[in-house]
Coordinates of C-alpha atoms and ligand atoms in Angstrom, one line a residue:
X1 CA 64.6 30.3 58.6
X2 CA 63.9 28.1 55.6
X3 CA 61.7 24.9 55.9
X4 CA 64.1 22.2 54.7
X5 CA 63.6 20.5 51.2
X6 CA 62.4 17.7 53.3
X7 CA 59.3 19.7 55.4
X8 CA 57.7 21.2 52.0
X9 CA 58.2 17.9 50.3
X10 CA 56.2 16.3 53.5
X11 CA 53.9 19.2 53.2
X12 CA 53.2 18.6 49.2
X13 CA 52.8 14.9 50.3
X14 CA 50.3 15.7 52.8
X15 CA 48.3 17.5 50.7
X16 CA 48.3 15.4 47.7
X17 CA 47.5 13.1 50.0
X18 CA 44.1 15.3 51.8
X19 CA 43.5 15.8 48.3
X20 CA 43.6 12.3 47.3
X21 CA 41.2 11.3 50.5
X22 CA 38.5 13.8 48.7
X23 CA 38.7 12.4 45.5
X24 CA 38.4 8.4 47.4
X25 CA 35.1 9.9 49.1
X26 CA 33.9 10.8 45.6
X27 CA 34.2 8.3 44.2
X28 CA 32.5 5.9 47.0
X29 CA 29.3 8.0 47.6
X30 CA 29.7 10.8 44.7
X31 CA 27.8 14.4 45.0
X32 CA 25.7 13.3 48.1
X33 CA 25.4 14.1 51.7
X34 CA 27.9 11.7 52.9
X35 CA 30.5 13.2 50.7
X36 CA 32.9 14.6 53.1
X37 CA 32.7 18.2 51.9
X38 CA 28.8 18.4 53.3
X39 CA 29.6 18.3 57.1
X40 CA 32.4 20.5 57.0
X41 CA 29.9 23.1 54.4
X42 CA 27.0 22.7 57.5
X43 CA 30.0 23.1 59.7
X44 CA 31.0 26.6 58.3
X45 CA 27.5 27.9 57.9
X46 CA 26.7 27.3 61.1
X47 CA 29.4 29.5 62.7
X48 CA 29.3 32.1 60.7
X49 CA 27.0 35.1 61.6
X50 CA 23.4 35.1 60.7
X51 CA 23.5 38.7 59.0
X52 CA 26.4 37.4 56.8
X53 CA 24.2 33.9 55.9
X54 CA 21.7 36.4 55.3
X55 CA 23.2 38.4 53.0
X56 CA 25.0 35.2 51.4
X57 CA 21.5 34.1 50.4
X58 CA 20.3 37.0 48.9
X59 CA 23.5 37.6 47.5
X60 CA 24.5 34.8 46.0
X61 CA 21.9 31.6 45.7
X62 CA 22.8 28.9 43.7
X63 CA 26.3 30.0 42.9
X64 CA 27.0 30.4 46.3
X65 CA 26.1 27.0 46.7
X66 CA 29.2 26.0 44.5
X67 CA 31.4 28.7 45.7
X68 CA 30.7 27.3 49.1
X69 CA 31.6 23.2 48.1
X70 CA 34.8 24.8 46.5
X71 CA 35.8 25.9 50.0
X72 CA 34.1 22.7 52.4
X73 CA 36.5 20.7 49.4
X74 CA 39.6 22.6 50.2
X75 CA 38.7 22.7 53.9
X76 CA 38.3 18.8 53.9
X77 CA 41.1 18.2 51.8
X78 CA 43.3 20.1 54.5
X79 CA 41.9 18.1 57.2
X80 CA 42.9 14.8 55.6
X81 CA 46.5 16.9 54.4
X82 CA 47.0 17.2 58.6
X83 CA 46.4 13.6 59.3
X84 CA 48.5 12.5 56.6
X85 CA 51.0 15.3 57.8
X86 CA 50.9 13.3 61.1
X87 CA 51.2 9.9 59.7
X88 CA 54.4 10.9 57.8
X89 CA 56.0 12.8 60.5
X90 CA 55.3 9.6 63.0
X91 CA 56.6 7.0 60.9
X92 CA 59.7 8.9 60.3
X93 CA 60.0 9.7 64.1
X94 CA 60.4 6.0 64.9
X95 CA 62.4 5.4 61.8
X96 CA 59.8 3.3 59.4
X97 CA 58.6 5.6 56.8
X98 CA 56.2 2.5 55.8
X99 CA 54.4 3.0 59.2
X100 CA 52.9 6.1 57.8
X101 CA 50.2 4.2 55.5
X102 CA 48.4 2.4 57.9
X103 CA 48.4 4.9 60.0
X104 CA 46.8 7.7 57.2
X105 CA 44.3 5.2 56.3
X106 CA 43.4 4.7 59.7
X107 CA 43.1 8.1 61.1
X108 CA 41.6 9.2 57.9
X109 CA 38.6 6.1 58.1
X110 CA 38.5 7.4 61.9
X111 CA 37.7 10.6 60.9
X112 CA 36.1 10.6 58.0
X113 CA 33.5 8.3 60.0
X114 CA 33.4 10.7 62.5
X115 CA 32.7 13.8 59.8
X116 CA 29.9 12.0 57.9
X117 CA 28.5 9.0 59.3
X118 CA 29.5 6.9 56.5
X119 CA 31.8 4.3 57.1
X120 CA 32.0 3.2 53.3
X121 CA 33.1 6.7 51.9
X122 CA 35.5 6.7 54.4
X123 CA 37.3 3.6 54.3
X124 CA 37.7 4.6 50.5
X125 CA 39.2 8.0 51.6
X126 CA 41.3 6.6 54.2
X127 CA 42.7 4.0 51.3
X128 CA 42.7 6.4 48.1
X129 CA 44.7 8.9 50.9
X130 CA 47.3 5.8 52.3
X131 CA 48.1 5.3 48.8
X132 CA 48.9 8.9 48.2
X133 CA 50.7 8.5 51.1
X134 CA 52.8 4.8 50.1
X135 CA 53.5 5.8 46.8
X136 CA 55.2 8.9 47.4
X137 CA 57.0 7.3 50.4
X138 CA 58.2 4.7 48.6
X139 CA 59.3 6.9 45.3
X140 CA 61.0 8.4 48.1
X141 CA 63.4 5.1 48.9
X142 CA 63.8 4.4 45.1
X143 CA 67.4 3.1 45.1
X144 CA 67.6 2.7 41.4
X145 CA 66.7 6.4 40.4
X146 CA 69.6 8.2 42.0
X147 CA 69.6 11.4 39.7
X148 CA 66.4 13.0 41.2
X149 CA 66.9 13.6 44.6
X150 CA 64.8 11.5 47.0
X151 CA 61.9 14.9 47.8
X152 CA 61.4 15.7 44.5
X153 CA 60.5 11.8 43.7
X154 CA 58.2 12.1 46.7
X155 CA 56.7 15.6 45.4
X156 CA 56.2 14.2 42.1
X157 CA 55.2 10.6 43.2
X158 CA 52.5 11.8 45.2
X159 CA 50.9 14.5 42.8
X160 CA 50.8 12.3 40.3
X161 CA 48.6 9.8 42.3
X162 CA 46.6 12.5 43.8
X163 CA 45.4 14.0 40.5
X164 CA 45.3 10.4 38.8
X165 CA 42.9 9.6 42.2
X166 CA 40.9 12.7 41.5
X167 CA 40.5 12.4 37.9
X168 CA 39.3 8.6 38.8
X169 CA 37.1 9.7 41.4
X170 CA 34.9 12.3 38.8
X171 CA 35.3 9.5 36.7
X172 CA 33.2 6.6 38.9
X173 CA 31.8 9.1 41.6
X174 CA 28.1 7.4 41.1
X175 CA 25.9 10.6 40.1
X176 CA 22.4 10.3 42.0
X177 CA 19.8 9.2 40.2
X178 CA 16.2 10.7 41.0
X179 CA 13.3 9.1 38.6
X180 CA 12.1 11.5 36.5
X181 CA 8.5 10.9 34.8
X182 CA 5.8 12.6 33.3
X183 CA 3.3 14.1 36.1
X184 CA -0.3 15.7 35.7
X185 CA -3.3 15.6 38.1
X186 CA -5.1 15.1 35.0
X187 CA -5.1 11.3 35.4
X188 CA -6.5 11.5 38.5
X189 CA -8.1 14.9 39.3
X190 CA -9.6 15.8 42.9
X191 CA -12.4 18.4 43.4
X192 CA -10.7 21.6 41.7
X193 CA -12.7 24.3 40.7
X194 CA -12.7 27.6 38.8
X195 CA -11.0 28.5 35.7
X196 CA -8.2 25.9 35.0
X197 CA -9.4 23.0 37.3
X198 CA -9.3 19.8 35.7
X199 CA -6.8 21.2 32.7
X200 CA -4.1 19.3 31.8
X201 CA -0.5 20.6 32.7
X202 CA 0.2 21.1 28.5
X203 CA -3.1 22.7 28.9
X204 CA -2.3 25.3 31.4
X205 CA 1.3 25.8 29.8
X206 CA -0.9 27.0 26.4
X207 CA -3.0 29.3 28.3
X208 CA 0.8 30.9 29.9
X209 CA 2.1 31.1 26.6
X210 CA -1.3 32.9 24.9
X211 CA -1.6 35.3 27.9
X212 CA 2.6 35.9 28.1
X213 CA 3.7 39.4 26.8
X214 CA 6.1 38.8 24.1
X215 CA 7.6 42.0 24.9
X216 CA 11.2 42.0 25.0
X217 CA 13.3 39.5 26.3
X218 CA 11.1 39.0 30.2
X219 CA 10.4 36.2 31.4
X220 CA 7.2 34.3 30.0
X221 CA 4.3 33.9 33.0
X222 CA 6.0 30.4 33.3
X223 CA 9.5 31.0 34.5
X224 CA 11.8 28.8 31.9
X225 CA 14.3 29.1 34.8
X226 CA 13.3 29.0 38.0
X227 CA 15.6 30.5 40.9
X228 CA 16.6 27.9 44.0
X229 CA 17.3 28.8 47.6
X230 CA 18.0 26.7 50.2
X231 CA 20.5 25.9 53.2
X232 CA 22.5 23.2 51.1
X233 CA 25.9 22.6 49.6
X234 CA 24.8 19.6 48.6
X235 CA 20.8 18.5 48.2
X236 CA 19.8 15.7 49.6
X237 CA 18.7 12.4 47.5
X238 CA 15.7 11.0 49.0
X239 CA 15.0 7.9 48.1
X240 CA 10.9 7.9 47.2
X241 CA 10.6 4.3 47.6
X242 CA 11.7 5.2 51.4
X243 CA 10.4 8.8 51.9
X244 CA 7.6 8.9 54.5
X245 CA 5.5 12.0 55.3
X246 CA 4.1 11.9 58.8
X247 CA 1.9 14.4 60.7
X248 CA 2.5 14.1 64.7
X249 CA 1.9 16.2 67.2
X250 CA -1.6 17.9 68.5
X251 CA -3.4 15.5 66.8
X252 CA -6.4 13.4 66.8
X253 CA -4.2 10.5 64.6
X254 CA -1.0 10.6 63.8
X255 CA -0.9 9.6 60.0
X256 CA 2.3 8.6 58.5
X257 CA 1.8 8.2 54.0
X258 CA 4.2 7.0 51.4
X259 CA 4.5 7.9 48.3
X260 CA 2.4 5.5 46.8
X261 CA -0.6 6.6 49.3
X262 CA 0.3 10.4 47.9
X263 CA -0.3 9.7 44.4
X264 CA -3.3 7.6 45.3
X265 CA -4.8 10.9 46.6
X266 CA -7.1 12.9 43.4
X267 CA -4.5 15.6 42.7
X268 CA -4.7 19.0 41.0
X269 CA -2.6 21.4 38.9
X270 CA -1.7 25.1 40.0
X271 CA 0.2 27.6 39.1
X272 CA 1.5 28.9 41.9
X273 CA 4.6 32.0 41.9
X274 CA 7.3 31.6 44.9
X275 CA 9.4 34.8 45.9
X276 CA 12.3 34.6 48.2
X277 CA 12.4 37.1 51.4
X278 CA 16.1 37.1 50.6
X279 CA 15.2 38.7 47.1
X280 CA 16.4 42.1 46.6
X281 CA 13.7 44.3 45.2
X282 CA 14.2 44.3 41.4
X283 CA 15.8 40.6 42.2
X284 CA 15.6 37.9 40.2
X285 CA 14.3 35.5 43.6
X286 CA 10.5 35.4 42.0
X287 CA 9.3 33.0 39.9
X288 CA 6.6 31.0 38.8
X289 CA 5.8 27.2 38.1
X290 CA 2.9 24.7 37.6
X291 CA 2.7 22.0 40.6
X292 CA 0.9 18.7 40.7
X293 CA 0.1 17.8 44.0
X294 CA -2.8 17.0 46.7
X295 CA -4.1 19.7 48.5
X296 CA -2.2 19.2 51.9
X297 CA -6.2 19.5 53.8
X298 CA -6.6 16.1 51.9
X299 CA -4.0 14.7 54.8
X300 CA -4.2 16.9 57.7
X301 CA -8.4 16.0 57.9
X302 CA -7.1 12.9 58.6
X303 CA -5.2 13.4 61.3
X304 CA -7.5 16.1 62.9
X305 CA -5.0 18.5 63.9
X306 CA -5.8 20.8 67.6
X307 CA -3.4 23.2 67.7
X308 CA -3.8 26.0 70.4
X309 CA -1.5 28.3 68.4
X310 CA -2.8 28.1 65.2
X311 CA 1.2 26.8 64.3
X312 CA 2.9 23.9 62.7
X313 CA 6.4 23.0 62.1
X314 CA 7.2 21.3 58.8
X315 CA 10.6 19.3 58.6
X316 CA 12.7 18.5 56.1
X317 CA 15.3 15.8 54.9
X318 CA 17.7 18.3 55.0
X319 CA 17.5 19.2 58.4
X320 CA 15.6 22.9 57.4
X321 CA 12.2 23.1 59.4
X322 CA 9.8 26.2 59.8
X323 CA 7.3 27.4 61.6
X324 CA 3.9 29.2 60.5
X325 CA 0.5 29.1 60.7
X326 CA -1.3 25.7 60.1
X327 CA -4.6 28.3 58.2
X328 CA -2.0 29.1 55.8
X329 CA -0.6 25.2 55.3
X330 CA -4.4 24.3 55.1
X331 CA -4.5 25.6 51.6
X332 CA -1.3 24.5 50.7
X333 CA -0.3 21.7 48.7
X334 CA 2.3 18.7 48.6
X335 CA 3.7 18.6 45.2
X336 CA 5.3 16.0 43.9
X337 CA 5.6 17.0 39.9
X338 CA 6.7 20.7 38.7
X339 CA 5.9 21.3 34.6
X340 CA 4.9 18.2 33.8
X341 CA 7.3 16.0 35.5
X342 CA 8.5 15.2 38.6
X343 CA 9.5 17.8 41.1
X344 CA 14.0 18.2 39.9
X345 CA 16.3 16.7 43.2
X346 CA 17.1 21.0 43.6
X347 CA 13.3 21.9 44.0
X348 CA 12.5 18.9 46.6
X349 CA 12.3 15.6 45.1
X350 CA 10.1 13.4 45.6
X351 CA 7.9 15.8 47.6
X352 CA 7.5 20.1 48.6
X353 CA 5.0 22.2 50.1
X354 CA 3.7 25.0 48.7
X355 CA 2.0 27.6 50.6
X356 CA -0.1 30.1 48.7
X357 CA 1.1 33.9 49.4
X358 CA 3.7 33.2 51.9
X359 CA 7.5 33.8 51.3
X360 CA 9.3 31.1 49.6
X361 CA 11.3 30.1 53.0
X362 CA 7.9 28.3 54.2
X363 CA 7.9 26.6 50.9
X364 CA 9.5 23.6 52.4
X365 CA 11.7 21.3 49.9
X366 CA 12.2 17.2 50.4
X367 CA 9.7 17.5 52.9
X368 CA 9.1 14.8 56.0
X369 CA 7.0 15.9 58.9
X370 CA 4.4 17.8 59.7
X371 CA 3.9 18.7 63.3
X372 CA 1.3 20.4 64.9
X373 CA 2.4 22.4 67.6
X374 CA 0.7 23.8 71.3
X375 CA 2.7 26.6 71.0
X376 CA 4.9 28.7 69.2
X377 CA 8.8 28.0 68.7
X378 CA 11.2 29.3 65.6
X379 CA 12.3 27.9 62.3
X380 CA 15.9 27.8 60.7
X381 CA 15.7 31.8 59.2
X382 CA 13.8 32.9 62.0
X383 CA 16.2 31.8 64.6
X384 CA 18.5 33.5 62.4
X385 CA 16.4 36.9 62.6
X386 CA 14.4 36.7 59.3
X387 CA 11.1 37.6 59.4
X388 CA 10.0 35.7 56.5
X389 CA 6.8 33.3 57.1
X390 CA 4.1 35.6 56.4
X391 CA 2.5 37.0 53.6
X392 CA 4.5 38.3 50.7
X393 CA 5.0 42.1 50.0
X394 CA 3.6 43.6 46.7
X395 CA 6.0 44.9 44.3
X396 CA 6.2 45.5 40.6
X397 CA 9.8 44.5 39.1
X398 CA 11.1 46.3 35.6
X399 CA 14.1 43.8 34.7
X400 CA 17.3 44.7 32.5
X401 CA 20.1 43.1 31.9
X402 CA 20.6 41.0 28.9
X403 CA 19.0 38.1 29.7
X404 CA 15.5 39.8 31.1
X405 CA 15.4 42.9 29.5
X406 CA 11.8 44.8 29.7
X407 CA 13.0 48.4 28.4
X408 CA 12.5 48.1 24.5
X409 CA 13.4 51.0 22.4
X410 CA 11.0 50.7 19.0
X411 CA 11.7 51.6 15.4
X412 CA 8.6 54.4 15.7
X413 CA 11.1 56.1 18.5
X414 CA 8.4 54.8 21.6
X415 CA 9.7 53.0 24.3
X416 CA 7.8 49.9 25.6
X417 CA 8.3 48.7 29.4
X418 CA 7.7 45.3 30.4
X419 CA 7.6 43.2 33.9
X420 CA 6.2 40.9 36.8
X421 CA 3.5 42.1 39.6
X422 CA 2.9 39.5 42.2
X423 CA 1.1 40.3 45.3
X424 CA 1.0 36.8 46.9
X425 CA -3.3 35.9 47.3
X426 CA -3.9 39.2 47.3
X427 CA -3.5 39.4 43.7
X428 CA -2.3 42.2 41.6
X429 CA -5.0 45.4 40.5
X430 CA -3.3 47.6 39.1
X431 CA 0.3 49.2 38.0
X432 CA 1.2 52.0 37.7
X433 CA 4.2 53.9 35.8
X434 CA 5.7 56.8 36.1
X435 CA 8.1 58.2 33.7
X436 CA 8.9 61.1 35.1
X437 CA 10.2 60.3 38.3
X438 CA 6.9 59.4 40.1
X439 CA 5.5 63.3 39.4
X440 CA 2.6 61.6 36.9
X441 CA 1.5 58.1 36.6
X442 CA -0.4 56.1 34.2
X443 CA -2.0 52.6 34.6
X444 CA -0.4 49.7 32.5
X445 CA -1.5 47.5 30.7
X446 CA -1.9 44.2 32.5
X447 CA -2.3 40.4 31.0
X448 CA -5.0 38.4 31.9
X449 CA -4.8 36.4 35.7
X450 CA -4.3 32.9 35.2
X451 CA -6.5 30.5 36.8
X452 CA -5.4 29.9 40.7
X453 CA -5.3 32.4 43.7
X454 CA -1.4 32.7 44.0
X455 CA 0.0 34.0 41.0
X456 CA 1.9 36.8 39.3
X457 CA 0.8 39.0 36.2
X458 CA 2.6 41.0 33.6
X459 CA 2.4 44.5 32.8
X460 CA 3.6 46.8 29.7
X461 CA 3.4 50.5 29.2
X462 CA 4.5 52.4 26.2
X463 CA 5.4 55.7 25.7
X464 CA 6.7 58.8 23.7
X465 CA 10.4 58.7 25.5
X466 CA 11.5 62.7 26.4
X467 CA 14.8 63.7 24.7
X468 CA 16.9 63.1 27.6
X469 CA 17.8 60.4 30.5
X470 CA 14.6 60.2 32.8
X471 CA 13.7 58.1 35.5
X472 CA 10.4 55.1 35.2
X473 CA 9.2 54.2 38.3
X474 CA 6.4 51.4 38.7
X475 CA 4.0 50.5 41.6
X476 CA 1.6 47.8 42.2
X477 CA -2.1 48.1 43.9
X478 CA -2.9 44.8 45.2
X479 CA -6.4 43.5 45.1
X480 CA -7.6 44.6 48.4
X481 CA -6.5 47.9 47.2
X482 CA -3.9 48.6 48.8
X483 CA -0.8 50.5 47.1
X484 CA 3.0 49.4 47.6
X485 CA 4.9 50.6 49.9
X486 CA 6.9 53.4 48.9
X487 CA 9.6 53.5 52.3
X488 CA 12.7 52.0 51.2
X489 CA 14.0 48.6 52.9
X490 CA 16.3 45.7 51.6
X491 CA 15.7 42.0 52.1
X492 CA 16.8 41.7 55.9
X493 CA 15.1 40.9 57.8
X494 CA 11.4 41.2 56.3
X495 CA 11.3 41.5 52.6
X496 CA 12.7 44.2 50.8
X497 CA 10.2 47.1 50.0
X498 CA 9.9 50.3 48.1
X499 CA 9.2 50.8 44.1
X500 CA 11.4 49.9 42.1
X501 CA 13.3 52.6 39.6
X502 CA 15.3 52.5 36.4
X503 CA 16.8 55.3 34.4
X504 CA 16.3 55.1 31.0
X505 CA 18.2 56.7 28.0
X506 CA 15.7 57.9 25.3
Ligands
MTE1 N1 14.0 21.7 52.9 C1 14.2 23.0 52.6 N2 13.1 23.7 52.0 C2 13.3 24.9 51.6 C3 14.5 25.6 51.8 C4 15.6 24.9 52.4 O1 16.7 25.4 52.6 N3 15.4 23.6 52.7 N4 14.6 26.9 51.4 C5 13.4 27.7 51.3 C6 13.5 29.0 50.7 S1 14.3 30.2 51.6 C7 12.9 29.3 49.5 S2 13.0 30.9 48.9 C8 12.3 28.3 48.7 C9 12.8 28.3 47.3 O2 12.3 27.2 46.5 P1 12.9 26.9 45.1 O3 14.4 26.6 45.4 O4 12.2 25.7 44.6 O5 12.8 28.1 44.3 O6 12.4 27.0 49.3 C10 12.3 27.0 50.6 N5 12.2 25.6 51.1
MO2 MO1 13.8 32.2 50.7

């Protein structure tokens, strides 16, 4: 049977209507957490299987994180389509079309509310939908445009005001503002030592660029594009003039500082590299930045922590919390500036940890609580059967593709490799490259450590190419001499291993 010309024009009503509700929460609360595409994202992430999100991570990262508010915006805009659906169908069921406004805006306020907590976004959805909603309706009952039948002046009526809605809502959607400023520990530097300590960040950004291979197209020692993960369609925007960093738990004191008290603390700059456990082997989930922070022993000696686990959990504003050791926090550091400025809204703004040598999941982002804990429990990718809060694996990457590209063929005929070692505090030894297929190897060339205890090197290698295809393989030692594992594994659940291979055309 055919739906009637009346049912689809309902239906294209509806979700003109849905669609018009999405575009009214825009424009209240714009690309933030109350936007009603976030609980619906959380929603969908949370039923689907852990091996999947897994995967997804890995997979997909930050374009995932726009593929997935592409579908939490069509999900939301078919919940608001049903209520609106509903509205319609109950005002025509007691004979006064008209009824079928208040009652979208209502249900839609109602559960909008319900969805995100924000009664303001809502009451703009539940309005910007009605109108959808009226308009169409009342095109509908247009006595003096006879010639067009009464659904098609509906249909058009309320796509019109759907996409005028939506192009309004991009239009005045406010866009969160985080306050971005110059940063560097140099104005007020704590007790640092060894090479680097007390350098400026344009300093330390010199001594990357002097000690960067220009070979190629890699990556410089300082990433110029760092990678993000994280569980979020949408980041949150912490306010820092609000953001509080408390430590509870088994402790002495609890101490609860502002932001104001951080920056008051002597700071320092590091370099420090981050690799995801998600990231494949040759992947692209390593990177490497400068931080600005205080060293997070600065705050925990105040609190006296007496754990009898050795474990803390660190929460976040966004709901992510992990669990590790609290040795490994005590050399961490809560960072509040990245490059020189403050630390961008997607890398934990105002304030991160950083852990030196552990996987980037215990890295945590827009940070809030530090809690010392008696006894062990499980963070958000370990209850999802990661095993990613320890140290990092060694591994020596070779990146191609056009962007990253560390296989140069020269004019003298020799070919010149090029990539990243990182081995977490272990620090990196040695590579070696094979181009043969791992029959002979050769020690690279590698550049010179820069200053801190967590951070990647470069190596290069160049050699008389054979006349045909052959394999390169690399390998790392680390600096307690041990060599990288050769058995094969991929990210899940505890870091992808092996050495990485590329065949190469002479
Ligand atoms: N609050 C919070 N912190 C987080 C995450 C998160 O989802 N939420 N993701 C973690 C993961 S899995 C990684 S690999 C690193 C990545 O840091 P980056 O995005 O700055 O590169 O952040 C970690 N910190
Ligand atoms: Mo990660």
């Amino acid at each position: 049977m055919k739906p009637s010309r009346e049912t689809v024009s309902t239906a294209v009503v509806a979700v003109a209507a849905g669609f018009g509700g999405v575009a009214g929460s825009y424009a209240a609360v714009g690309l933030t957490r109350q936007f009603v595409a976030q609980p619906i994202a959380r929603a969908s992430t949370d039923v689907l299987p852990a091996r999947a999100i897994g995967k997804y991570v890995a997979q997909f990262g930050v374009s995932g994180q726009d593929m997935n508010l592409l579908l939490a915006t069509t999900l939301a805009t078919i919940v608001f389509a049903g209520l609106a659906a509903l509205a319609i169908a109950l005002g025509r069921s007691v004979g006064v079309s008209a009824l079928a406004v208040p009652i979208t805006v209502a249900s839609t306020w109602a559960v909008g509310t319900a969805l995100t907590g924000s009664v303001l976004a809502s009451a703009s959805a539940g309005l910007a939908s009605g109108m959808v909603v009226g308009l169409a309706e009342a095109a509908g009952r247009d006595v003096t445009n006879v010639d067009i039948s009464p659904d098609r002046r509906r249909v058009v009526a309320g796509s019109l005001s759907a996409l005028g809605l939506g192009a309004l809502g991009l239009g005045i959607g406010p866009r969160p503002q985080i306050e971005t400023e110059p940063v560097d520990a140099a104005s007020n530097p704590g007790g640092q030592t060894g090479e680097g300590a007390g350098m400026s960040v344009p300093q330390l950004r010199e001594l990357a660029t002097e000690r960067s291979l220009g070979v190629g197209s890699i990556e410089p020692l300082l990433s110029e594009n760092h990678y993000t993960v994280d569980i979020n369609t949408i980041d949150p925007t912490v306010d820092r003039d609000s953001w509080t960093l408390s430590v509870t738990g088994a402790v002495d004191e609890e101490v609860e500082l502002d932001y104001e008290d951080l920056r008051n603390i002597p700071a320092e700059n590091r370099f420090s590299t981050l690799r995801c456990v998600g990231d494949s082997l040759n992947g692209r989930k390593m990177d490497t930045a400068i931080w600005t922070g205080v060293p997070v022993s600065e705050v925990l000696e105040q609190a006296s922590p007496d754990s009898d686990c050795d474990c803390v959990m660190l929460r976040a504003a966004d709901d992510f919390y992990q669990e590790f050791p609290l040795s490994a926090l005590e050399g961490g550091l809560l960072a509040f500036g990245m490059n020189g400025q403050t630390i961008p809204r997607g890398h934990g703004y105002p304030v991160r940890v950083l852990v030196p040598g552990h996987w980037g999941e215990v890295n945590v982002k827009w940070v809030t609580e530090i809690e010392v804990l008696e006894r062990e429990a499980e963070g958000y990718w370990e209850k999802r059967g990661w095993h990613g809060t320890g140290p990092v694996h060694t591994v020596a990457k070779l990146w191609d593709g056009d962007d990253l590209d560390g296989i140069v063929h020269r004019d003298d005929g020799t070919i010149q490799l090029a990539g990243h070692a990182y081995a977490g505090t272990r620090g990196i030894d040695r590579v070696e490259v094979s181009t043969d297929g791992g029959d002979t190897w050769t020690d690279a060339e590698l550049t010179e450590p820069l200053p801190g205890n967590d951070v990647w090197r470069q190596w290069s290698h160049t050699y008389d190419p054979p006349d045909s295809e052959h394999e390169v393989v690399v390998r790392a030692t680390d600096g307690e001499g041990t060599l990288q594992t050769e058995q094969e594994a991929g990210a899940y659940p505890n870091g992808a291993t092996g050495w990485v291979r590329q065949t190469v055309r002479p």
